[in-house]
Tab-separated table of C-alpha atoms and ligand atoms in Angstrom:
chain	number	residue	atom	x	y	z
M	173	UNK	CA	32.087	7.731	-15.764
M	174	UNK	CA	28.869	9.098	-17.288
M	175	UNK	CA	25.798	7.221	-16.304
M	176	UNK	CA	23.264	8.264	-18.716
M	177	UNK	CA	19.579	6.628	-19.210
M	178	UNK	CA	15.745	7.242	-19.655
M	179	UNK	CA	12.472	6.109	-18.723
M	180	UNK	CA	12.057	2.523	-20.531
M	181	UNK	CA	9.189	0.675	-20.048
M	182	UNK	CA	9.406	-2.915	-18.665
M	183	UNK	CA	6.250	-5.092	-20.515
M	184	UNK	CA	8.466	-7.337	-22.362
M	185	UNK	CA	10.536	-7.699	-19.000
M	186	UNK	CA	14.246	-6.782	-17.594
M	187	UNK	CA	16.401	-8.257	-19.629
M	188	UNK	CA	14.119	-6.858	-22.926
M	189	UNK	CA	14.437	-3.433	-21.376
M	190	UNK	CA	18.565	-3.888	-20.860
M	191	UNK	CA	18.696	-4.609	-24.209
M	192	UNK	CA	16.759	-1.522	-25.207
M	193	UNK	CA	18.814	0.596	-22.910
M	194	UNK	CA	21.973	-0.730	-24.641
M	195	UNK	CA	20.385	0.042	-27.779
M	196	UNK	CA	20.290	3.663	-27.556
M	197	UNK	CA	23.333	3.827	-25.923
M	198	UNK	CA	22.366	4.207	-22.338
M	199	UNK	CA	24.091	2.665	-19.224
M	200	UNK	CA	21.444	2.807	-16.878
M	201	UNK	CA	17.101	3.062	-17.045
M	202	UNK	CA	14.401	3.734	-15.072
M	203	UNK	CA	11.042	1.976	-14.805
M	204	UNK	CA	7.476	1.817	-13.129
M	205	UNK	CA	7.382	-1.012	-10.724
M	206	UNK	CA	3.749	-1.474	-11.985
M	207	UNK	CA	1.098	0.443	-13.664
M	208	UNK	CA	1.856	3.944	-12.577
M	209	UNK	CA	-1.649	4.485	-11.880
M	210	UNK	CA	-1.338	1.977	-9.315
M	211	UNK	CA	-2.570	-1.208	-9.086
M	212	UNK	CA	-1.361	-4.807	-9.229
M	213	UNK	CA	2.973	-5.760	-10.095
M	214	UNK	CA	3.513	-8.434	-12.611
M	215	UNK	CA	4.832	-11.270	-10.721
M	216	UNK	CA	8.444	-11.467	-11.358
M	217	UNK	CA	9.905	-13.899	-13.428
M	218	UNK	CA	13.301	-15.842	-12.518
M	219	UNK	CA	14.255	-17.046	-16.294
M	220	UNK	CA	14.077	-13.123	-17.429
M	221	UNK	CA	15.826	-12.118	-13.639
M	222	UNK	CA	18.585	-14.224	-14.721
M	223	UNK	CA	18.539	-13.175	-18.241
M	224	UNK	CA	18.543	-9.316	-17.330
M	225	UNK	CA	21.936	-10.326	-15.216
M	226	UNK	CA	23.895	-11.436	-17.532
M	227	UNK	CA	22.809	-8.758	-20.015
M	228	UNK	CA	23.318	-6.464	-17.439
M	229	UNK	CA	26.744	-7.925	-17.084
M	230	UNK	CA	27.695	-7.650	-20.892
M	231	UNK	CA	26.079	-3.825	-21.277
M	232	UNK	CA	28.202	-2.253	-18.094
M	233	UNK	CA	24.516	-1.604	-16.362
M	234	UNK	CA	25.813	-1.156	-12.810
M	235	UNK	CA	22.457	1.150	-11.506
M	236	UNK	CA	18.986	1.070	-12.130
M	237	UNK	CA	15.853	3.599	-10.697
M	238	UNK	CA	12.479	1.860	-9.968
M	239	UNK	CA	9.917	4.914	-9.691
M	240	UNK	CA	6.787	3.680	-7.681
M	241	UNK	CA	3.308	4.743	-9.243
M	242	UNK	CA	2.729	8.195	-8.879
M	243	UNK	CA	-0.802	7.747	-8.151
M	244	UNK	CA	0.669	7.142	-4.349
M	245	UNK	CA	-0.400	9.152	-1.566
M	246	UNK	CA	0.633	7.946	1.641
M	247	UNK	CA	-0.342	11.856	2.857
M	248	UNK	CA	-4.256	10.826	1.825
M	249	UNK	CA	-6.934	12.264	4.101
M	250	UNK	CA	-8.520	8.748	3.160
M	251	UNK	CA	-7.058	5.755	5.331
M	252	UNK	CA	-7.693	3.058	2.473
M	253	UNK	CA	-5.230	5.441	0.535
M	254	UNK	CA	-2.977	5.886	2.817
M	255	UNK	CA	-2.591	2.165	4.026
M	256	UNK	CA	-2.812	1.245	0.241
M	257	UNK	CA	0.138	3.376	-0.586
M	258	UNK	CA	2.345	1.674	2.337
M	259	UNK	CA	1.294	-1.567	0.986
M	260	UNK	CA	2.357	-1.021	-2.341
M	261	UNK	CA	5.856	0.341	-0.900
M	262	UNK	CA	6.259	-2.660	0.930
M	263	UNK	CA	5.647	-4.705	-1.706
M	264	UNK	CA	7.968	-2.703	-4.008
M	265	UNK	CA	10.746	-2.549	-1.933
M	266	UNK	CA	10.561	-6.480	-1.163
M	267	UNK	CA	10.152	-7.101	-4.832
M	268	UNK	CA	13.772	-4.858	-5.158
M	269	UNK	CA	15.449	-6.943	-3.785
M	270	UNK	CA	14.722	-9.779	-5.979
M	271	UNK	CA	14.825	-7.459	-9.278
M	272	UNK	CA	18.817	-6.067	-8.042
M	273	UNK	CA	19.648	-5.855	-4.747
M	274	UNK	CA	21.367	-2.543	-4.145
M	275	UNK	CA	19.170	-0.385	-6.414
M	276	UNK	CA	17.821	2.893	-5.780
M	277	UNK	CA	13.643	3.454	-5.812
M	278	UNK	CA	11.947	6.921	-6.169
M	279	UNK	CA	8.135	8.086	-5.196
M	280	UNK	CA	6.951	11.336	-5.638
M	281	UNK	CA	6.592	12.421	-1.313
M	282	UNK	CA	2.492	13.030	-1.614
M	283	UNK	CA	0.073	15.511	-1.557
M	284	UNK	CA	-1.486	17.323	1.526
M	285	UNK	CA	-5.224	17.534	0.239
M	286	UNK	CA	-5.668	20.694	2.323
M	287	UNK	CA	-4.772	18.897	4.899
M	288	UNK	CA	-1.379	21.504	5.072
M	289	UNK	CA	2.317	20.525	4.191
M	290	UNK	CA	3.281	19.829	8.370
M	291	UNK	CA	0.367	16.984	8.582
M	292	UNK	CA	1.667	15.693	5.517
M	293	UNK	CA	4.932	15.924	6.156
M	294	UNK	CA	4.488	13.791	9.448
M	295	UNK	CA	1.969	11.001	7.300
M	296	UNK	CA	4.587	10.549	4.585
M	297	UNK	CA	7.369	10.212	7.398
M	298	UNK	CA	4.873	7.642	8.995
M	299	UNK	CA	4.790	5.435	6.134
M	300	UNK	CA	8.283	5.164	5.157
M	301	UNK	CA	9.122	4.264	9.022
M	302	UNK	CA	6.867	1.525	8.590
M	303	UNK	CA	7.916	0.179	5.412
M	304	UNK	CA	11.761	0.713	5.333
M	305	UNK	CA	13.872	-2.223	6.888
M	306	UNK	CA	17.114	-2.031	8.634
M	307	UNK	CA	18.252	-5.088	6.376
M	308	UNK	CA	17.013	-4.089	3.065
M	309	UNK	CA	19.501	-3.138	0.261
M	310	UNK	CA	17.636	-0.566	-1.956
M	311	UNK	CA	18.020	3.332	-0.985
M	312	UNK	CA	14.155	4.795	-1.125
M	313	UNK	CA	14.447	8.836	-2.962
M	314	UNK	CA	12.175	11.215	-2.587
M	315	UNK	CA	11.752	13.222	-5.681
M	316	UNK	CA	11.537	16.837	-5.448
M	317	UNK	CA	8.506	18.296	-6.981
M	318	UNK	CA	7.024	21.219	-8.804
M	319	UNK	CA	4.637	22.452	-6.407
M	320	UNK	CA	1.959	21.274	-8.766
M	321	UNK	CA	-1.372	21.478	-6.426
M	322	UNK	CA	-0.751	20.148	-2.877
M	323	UNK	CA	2.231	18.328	-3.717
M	324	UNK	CA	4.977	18.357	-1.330
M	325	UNK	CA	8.407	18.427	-1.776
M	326	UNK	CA	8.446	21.047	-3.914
M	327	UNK	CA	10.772	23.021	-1.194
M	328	UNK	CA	14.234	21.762	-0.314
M	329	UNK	CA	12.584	22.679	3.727
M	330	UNK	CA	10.146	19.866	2.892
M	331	UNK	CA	11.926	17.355	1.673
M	332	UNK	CA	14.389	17.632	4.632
M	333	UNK	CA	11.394	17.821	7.140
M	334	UNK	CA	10.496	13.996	6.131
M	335	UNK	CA	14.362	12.878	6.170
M	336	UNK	CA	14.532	14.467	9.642
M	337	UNK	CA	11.591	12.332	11.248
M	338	UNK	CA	13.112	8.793	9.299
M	339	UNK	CA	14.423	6.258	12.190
M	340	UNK	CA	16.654	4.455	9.245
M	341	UNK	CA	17.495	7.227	7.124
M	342	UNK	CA	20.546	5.839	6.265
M	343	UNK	CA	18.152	4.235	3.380
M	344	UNK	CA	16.908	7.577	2.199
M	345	UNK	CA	18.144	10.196	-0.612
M	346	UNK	CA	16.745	12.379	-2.642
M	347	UNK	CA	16.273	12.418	-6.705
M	348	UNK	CA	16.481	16.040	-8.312
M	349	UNK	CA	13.997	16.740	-11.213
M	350	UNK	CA	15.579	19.377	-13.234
M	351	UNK	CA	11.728	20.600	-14.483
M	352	UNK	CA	10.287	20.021	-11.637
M	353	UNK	CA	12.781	22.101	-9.405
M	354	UNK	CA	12.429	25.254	-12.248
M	355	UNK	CA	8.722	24.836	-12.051
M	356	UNK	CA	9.178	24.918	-8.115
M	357	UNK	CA	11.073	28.158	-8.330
M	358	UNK	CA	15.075	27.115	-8.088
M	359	UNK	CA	16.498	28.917	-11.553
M	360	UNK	CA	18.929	26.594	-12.205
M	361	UNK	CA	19.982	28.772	-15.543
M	362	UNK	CA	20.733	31.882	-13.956
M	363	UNK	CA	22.406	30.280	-10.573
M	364	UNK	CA	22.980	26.284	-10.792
M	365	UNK	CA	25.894	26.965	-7.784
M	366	UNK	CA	23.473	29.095	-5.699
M	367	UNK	CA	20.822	26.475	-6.195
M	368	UNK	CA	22.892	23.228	-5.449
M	369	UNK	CA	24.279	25.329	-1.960
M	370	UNK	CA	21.036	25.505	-0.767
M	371	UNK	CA	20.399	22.513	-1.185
M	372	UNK	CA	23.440	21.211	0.446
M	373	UNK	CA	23.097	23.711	3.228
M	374	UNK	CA	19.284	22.032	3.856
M	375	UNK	CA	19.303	18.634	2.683
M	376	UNK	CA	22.936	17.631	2.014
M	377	UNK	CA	24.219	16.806	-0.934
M	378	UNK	CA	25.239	13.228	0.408
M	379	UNK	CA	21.697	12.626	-0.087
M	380	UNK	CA	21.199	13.087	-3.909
M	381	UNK	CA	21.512	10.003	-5.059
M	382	UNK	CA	19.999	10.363	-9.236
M	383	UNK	CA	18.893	13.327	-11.148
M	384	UNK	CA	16.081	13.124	-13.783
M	385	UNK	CA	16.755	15.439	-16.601
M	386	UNK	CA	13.883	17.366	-18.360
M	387	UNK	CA	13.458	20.499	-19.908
M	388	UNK	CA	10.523	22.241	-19.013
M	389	UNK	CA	7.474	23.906	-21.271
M	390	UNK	CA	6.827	26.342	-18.604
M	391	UNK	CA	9.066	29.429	-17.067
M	392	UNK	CA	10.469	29.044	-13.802
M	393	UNK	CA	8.468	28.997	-10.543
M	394	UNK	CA	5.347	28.033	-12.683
M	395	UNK	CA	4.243	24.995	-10.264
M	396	UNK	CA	3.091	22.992	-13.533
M	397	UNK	CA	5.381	19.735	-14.306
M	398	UNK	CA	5.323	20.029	-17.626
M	399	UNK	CA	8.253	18.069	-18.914
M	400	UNK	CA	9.943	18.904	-22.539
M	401	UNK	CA	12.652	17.448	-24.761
M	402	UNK	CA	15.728	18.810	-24.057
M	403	UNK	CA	16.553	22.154	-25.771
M	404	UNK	CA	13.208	22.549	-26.705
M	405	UNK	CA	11.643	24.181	-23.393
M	406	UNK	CA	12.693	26.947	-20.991
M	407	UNK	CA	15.833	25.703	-19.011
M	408	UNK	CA	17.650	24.829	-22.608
M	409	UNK	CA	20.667	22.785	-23.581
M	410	UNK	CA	22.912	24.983	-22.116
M	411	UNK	CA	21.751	24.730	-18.485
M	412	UNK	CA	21.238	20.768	-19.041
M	413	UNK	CA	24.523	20.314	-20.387
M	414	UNK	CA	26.269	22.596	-16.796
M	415	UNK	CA	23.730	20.131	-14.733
M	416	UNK	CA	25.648	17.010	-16.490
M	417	UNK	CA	29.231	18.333	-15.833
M	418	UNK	CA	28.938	19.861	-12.723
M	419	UNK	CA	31.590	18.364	-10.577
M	420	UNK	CA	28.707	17.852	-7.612
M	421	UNK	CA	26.283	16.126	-9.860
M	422	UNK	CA	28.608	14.421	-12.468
M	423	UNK	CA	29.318	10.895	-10.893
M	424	UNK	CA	25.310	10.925	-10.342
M	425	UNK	CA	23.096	9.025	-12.690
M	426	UNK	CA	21.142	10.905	-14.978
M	427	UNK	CA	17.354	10.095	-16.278
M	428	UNK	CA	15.636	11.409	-19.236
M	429	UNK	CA	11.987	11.629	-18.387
M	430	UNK	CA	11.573	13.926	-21.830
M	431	UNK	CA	7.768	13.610	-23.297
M	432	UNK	CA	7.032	11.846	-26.859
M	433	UNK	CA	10.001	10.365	-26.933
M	434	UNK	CA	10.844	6.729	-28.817
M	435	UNK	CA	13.757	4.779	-28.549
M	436	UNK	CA	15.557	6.854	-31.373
M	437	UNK	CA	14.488	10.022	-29.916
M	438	UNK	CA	16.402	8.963	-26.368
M	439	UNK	CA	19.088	7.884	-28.296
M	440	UNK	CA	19.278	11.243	-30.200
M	441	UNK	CA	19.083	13.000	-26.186
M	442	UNK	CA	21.733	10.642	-24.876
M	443	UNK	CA	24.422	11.366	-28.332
M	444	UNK	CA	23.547	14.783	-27.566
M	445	UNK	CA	25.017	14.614	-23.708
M	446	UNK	CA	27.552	12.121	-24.603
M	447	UNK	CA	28.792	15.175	-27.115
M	448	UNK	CA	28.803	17.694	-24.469
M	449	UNK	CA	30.111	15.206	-21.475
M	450	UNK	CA	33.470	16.735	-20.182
M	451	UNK	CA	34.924	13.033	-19.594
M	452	UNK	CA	33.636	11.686	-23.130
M	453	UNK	CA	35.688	11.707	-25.638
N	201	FE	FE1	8.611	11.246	-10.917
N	202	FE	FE1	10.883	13.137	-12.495
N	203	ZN	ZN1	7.385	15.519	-13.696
């Protein structure tokens, strides 16, 4: 089955953002957990929880991806940051299970601040020990990044240095940016098998859980994270469309995180990949 969404945003609530993903044709979204710059969640609401069920139930929505803010930076040099960045992925997480139990929840890892990717490495590993709980439901994914500044996780090596040091990494996987890993220097046009071997050979791929699928404005190893509309940017339709039907990634679900993009523009994205989906008819 093809599980194909985007990025919907949830002000008018769950079951108003089920609707829109049904709408436009999508079987699956993703959406901030709160203002992405941080700051305070809405508190949830069990009338719209219950409505976003059953809609959920009618649509065939079996998956959905919270992202956390990507403000977050539980690698801070600052301890206010770094505590504040726990808090808010405790709070997430907790508020996950009351949203749909069984979901999947992606951060961006952090960023070193000169602090170098090792300390970092062993801060972000810090937090998620103290936040994740052996009884909890949702699997936490790191995303992998472009490389953009400090950011880590723009190497597969970094993102399996923080799995490694995880006590209950059973609740950990990984979300693959398509623009983010071209900006980061994996040329998934020229060699999408090489690429998806190394990964497997350094993370796993038992660990990639959801891939978010963007073109990119920039050529490959830029280290920018500049997302584009599919097609229109420097990976192309061609090596979008071998990302969705490779038989490693293709029972994965798939995000659209493309930029100035309305609902009929997703919907346009998601015809697009239905058209070139192996098992759609
Ligand atoms: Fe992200
Ligand atoms: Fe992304
Ligand atoms: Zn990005």
């Amino acid at each position: 089955m093809f599980t194909i969404g985007c990025h919907l945003s949830i002000a008018k609530g769950f079951a108003a953002a089920a609707r829109d993903a049904g709408s436009i044709g999508a079987n699956t979204f993703q959406f901030f957990t709160r203002n992405p710059r941080g700051g305070k969640a809405k508190p949830l609401d069990p009338a719209d929880l219950e409505a976003f069920s059953e809609k959920r139930a009618q649509l065939g929505i079996e998956r959905i991806l919270a992202h956390a803010p990507y403000t977050l930076n539980p690698a801070s040099s600052k301890l206010e940051t770094r505590d504040f960045a726990r808090q808010t992925l405790a709070s997430d997480l907790e508020r996950m299970e009351q949203i749909m139990p069984g979901q999947l929840y992606n951060m961006h890892p952090g960023a070193h601040v000169g602090q170098g990717a090792d300390a970092a490495i062993e801060m972000i590993a810090d937090a998620l020990n103290a936040v994740l709980a052996p009884e909890q439901t949702t699997v936490l994914l790191l995303e992998t990044m472009a490389g953009k500044g400090s950011e880590v996780g723009r190497t597969f090596e970094e993102i399996a240095a923080i799995i490694e040091r995880i006590e209950l990494d059973e609740h950990v996987g990984v979300c693959l940016d398509t623009c983010h890993i071209w900006d980061g220097g994996y040329d998934i046009v020229a060699d999408l098998d090489g690429v998806l071997d190394r990964f497997d050979s350094i993370i796993g791929l038992n660990r990639l859980r959801a891939i978010h699928l963007n073109d990119s404005k920039n050529p490959c190893a830029a280290h920018k994270d500049r997302h584009e509309k599919l097609g229109e940017g420097c990976i192309g339709l061609e090596a979008l469309v071998a990302v969705v039907n490779h038989p490693a990634l293709e029972d994965l679900p798939f995000y659209l995180e493309t930029p100035h993009n309305d609902l009929a523009g997703y919907a346009n994205e998601i015809a697009v990949l239905k058209e070139a989906r192996n098992d759609v008819q």
